[in-house]
PDB file of C-alpha atoms in Angstrom:
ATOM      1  CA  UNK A1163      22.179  33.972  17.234  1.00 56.00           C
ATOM      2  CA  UNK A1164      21.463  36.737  14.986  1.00 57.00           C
ATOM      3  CA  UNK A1165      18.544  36.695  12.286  1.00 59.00           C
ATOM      4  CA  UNK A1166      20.712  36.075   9.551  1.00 57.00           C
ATOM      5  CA  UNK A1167      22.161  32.619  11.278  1.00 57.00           C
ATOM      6  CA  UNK A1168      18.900  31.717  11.984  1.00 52.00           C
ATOM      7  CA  UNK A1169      17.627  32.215   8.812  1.00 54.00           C
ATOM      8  CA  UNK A1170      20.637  30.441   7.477  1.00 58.00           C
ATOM      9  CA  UNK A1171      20.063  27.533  10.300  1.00 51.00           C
ATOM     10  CA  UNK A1172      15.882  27.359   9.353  1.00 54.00           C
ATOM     11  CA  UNK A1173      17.051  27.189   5.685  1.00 56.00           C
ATOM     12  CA  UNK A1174      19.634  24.181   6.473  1.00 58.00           C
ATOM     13  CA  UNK A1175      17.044  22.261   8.742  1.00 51.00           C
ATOM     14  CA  UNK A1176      15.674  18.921   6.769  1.00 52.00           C
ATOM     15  CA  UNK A1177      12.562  19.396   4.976  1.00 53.00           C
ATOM     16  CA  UNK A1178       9.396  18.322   7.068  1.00 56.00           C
ATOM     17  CA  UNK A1179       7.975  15.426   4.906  1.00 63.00           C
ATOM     18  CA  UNK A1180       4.630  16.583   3.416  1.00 72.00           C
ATOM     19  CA  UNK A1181       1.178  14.581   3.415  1.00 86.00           C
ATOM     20  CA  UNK A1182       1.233  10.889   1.319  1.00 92.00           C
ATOM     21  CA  UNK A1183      -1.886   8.963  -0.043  1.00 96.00           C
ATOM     22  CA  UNK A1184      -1.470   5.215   0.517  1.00 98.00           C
ATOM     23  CA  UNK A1185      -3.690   3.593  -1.840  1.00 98.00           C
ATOM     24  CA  UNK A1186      -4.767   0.047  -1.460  1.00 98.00           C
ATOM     25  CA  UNK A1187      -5.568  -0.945  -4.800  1.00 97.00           C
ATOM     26  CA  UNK A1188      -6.819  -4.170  -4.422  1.00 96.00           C
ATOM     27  CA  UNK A1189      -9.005  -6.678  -7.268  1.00 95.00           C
ATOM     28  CA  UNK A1190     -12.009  -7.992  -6.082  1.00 92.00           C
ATOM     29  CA  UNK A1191     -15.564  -6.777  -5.041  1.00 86.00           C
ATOM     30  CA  UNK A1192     -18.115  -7.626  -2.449  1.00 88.00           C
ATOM     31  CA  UNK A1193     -16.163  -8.597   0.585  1.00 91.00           C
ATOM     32  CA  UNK A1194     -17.358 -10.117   3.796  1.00 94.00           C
ATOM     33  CA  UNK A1195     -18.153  -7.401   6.273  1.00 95.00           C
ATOM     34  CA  UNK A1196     -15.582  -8.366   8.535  1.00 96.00           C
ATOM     35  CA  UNK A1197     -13.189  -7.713   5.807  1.00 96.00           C
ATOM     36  CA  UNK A1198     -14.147  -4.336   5.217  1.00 96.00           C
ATOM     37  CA  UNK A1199     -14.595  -3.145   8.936  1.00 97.00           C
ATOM     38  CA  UNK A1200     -11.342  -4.376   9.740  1.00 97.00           C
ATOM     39  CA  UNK A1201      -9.868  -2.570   6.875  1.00 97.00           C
ATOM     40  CA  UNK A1202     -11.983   0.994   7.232  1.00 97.00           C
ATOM     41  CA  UNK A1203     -10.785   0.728  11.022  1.00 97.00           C
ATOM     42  CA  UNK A1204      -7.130   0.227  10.038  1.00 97.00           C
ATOM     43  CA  UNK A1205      -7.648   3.613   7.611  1.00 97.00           C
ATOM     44  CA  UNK A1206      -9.334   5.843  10.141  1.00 97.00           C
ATOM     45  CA  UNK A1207      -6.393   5.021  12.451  1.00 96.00           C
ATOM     46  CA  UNK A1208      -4.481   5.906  10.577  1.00 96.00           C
ATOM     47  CA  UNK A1209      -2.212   9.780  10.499  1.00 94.00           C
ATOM     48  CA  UNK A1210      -3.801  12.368   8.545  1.00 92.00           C
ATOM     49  CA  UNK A1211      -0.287  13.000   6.416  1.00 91.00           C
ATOM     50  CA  UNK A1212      -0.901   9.334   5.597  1.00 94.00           C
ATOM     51  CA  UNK A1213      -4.518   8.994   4.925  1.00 96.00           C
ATOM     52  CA  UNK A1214      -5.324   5.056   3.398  1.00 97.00           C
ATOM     53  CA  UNK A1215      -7.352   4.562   0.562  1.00 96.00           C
ATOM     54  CA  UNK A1216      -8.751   1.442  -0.879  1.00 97.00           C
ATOM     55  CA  UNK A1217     -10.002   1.419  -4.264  1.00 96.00           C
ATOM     56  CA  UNK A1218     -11.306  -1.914  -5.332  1.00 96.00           C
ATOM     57  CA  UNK A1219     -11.066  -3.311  -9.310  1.00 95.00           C
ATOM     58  CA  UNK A1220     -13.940  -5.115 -10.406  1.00 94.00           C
ATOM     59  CA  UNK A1221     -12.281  -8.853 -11.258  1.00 93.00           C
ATOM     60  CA  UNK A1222     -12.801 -10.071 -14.631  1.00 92.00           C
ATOM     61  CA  UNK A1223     -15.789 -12.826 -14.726  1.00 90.00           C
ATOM     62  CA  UNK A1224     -14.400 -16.243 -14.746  1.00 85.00           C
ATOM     63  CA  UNK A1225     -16.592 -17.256 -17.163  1.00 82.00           C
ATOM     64  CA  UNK A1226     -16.278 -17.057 -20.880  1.00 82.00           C
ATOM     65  CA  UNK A1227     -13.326 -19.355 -21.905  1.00 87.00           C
ATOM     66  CA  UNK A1228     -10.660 -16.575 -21.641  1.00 90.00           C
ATOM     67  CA  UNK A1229      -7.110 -17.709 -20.693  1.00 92.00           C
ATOM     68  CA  UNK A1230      -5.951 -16.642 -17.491  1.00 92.00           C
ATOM     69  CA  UNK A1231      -3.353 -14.335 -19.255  1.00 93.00           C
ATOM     70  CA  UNK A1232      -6.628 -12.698 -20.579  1.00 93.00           C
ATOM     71  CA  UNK A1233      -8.108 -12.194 -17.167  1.00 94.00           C
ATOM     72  CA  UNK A1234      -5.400 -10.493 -15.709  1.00 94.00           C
ATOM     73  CA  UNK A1235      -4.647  -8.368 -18.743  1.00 95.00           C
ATOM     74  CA  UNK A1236      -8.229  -6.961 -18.403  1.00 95.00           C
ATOM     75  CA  UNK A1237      -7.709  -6.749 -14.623  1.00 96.00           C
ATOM     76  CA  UNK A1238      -4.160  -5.003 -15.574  1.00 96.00           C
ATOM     77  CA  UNK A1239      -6.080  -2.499 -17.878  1.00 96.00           C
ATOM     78  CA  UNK A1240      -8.608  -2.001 -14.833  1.00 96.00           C
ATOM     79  CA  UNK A1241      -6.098  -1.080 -12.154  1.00 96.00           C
ATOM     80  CA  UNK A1242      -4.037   0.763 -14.403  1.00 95.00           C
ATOM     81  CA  UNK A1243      -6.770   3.507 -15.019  1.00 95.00           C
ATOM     82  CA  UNK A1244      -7.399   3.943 -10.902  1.00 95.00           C
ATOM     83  CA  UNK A1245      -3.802   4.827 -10.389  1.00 95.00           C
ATOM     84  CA  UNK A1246      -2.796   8.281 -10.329  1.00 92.00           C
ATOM     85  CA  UNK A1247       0.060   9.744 -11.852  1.00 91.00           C
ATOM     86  CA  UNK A1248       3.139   9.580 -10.784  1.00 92.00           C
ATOM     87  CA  UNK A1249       2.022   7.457  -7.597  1.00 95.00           C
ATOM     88  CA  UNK A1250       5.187   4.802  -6.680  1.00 97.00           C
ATOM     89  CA  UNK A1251       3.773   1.782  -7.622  1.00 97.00           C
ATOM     90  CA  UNK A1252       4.252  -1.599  -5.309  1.00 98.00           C
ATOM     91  CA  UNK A1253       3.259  -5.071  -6.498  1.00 97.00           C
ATOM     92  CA  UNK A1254       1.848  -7.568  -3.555  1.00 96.00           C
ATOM     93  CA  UNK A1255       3.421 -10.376  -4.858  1.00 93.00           C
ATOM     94  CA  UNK A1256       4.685 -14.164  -3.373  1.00 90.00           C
ATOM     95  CA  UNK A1257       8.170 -13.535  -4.540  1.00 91.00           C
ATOM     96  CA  UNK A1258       8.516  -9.885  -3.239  1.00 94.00           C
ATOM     97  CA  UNK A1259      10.529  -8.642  -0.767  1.00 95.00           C
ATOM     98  CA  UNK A1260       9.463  -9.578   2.896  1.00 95.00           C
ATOM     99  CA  UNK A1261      10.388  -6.578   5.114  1.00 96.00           C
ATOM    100  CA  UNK A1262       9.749  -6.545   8.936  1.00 95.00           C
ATOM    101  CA  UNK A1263       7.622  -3.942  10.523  1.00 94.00           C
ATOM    102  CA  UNK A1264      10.409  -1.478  11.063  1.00 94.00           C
ATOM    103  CA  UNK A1265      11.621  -1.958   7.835  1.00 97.00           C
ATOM    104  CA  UNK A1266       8.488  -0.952   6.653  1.00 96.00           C
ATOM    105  CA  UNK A1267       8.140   1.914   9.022  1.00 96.00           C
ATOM    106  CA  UNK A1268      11.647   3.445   7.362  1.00 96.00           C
ATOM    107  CA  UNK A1269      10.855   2.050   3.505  1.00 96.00           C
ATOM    108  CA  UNK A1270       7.221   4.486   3.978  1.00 95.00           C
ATOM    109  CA  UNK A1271       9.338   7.237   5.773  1.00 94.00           C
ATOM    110  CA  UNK A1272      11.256   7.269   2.255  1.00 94.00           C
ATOM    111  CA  UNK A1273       8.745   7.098   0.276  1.00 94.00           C
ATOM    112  CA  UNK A1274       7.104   9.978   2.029  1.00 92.00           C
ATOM    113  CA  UNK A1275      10.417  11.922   1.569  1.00 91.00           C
ATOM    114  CA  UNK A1276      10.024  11.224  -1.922  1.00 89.00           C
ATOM    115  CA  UNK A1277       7.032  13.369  -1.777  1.00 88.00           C
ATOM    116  CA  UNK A1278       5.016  10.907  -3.789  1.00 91.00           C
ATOM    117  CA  UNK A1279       1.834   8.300  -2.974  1.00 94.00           C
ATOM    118  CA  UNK A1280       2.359   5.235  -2.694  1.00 97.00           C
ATOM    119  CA  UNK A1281       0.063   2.429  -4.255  1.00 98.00           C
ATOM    120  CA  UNK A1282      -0.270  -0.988  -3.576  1.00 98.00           C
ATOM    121  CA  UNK A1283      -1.011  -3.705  -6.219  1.00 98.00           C
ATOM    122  CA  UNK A1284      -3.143  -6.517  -5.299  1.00 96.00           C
ATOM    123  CA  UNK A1285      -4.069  -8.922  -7.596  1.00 94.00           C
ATOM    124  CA  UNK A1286      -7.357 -11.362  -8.193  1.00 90.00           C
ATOM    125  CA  UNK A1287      -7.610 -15.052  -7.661  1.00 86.00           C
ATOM    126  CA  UNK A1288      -4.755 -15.310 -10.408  1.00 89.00           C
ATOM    127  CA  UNK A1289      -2.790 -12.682  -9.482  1.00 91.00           C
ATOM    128  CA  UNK A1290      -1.207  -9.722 -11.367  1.00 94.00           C
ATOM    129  CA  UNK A1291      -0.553  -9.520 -14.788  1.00 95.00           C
ATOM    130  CA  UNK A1292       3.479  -9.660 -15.515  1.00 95.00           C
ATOM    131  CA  UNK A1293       3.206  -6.111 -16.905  1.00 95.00           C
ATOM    132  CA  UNK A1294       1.760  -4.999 -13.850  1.00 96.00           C
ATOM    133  CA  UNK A1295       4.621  -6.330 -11.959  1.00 96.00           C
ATOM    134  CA  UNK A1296       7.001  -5.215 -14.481  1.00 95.00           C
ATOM    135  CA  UNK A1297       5.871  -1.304 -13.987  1.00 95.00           C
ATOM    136  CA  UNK A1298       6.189  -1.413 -10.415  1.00 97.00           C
ATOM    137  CA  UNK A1299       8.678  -0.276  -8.422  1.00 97.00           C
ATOM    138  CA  UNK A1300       9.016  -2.220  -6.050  1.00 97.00           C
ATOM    139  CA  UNK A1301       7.921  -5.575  -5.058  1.00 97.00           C
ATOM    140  CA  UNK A1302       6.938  -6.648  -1.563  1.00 97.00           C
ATOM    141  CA  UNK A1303       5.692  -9.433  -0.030  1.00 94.00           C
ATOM    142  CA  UNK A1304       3.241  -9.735   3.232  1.00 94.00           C
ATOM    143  CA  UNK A1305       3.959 -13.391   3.983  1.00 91.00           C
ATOM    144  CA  UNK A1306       5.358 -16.305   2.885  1.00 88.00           C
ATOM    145  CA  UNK A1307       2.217 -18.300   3.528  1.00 87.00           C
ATOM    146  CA  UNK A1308      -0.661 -18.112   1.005  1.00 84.00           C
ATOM    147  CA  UNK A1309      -3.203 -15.179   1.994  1.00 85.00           C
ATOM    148  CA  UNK A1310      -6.946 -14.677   0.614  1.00 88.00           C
ATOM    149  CA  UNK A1311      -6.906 -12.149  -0.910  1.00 87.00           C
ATOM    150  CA  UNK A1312      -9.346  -9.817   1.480  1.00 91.00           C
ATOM    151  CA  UNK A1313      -7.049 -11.116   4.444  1.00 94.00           C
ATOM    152  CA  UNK A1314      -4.311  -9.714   2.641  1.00 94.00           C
ATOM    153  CA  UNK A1315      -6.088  -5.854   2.468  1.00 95.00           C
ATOM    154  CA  UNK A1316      -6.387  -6.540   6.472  1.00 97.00           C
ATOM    155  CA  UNK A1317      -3.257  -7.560   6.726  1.00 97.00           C
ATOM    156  CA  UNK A1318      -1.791  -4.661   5.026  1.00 97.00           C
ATOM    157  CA  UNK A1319      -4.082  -1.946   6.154  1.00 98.00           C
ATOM    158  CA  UNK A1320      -2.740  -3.050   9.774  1.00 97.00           C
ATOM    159  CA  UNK A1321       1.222  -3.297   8.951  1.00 97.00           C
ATOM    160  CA  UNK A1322       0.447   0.349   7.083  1.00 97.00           C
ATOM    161  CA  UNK A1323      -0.592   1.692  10.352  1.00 97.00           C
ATOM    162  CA  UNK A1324       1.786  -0.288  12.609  1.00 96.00           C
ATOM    163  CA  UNK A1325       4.605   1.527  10.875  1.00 96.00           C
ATOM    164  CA  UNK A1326       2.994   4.898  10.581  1.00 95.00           C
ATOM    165  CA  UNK A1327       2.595   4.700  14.268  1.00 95.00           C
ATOM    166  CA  UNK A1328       6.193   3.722  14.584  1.00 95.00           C
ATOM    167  CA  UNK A1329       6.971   6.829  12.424  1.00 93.00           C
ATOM    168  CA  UNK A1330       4.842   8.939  14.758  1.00 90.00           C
ATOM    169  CA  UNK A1331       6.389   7.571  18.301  1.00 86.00           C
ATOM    170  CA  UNK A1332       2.672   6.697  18.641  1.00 73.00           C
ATOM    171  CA  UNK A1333       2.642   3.475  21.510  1.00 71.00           C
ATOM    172  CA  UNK A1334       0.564   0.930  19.502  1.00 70.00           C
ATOM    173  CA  UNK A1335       3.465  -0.853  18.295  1.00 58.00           C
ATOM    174  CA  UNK A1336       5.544  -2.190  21.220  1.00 61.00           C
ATOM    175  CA  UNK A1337       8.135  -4.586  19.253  1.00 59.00           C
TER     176      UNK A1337
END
C-alpha cells in the first residue's frame, strides 16, 4: 500500500471515541458510609475515558409548609446550576426506560460517540420536578421495584461500570 492509500485508509477509519464524564447527579446529602464507599469504589473502577462523578444537591428542608411542587422546583433550580453545558441529560425515573446491561453498554458507547457527558438525574424523596424530566433526554429506569434513593447511586455507579467493562472486553461482566 502506498502512503497515499494509507493516508486515504487512516482518514476513512472510524473515529476513536474521545474521553466522557458520567456525572451522577444525585439529591440528597449525608449518606451512610456504606453508601458512599460502595459508590467511590464503583468510580475508581471505573475507565479513565469514562471517569464517574457524583455531585450531590442539597434537598430542600421538609419543613416550612411548602407544597411538594415547591420542593422539587427548588431542588430543580439546584441541580440545574451543577450541570454543565451541553452535558446529555438522563432522568432516573419509575416510568423510564428499563434497558439490560448490554443495552446499556451500547446506549453509553453512543453517547460517547456523541462526544458529549452524560448526566444522570436523581431526584429527592419526591422525586424530580416535571421540568426536570421534561429537559432531559432521555429517561431510564434502574428497576421496577422502589429503590432508596442512595441504593439507587450504588446501583447505578455499578451498572455504569458493568457496561464500561463490557465496552472495554474487560472480564468483570460474565453475562
Amino acid at each position: 500500500m502506498g502512503s497515499a492509500q494509507a493516508a486515504q485508509a487512516e482518514n476513512e477509519a472510524p473515529p476513536v471515541p474521545g474521553p466522557m464524564k458520567l456525572l451522577v447527579v444525585a439529591v440528597g446529602a449525608r449518606m451512610p458510609g456504606w453508601i458512599d464507599q460502595a459508590f467511590d469504589e464503583y468510580a475508581k473502577r471505573m475507565p479513565r475515558s469514562m471517569k464517574t462523578e457524583l455531585i450531590e444537591i442539597r434537598p430542600e428542608p421538609r419543613s416550612g409548609g411548602k407544597s411538594t411542587e415547591q420542593l422539587m422546583a427548588a431542588e430543580a433550580a439546584r441541580i440545574e446550576r451543577t450541570l454543565p453545558r451541553g452535558a446529555f441529560r438522563v432522568a432516573l425515573d419509575e416510568r423510564g426506560r428499563e434497558l439490560t446491561t448490554a443495552e446499556l453498554a451500547r446506549w453509553l458507547d453512543a453517547r460517547r460517540q456523541d462526544g458529549r457527558d452524560v448526566a444522570f438525574l436523581i431526584g429527592g424523596a419526591d422525586g424530580l420536578d416535571q421540568g426536570t424530566k421534561r429537559s432531559a433526554e432521555a429517561t431510564l429506569r434502574l428497576s421496577a421495584l422502589t429503590l432508596p434513593h442512595g441504593l439507587a447511586r450504588v446501583l447505578l455507579a455499578e451498572q455504569l461500570y458493568r457496561a464500561a467493562s463490557i465496552l472495554e472486553n474487560h472480564p468483570y461482566h460474565r453475562g
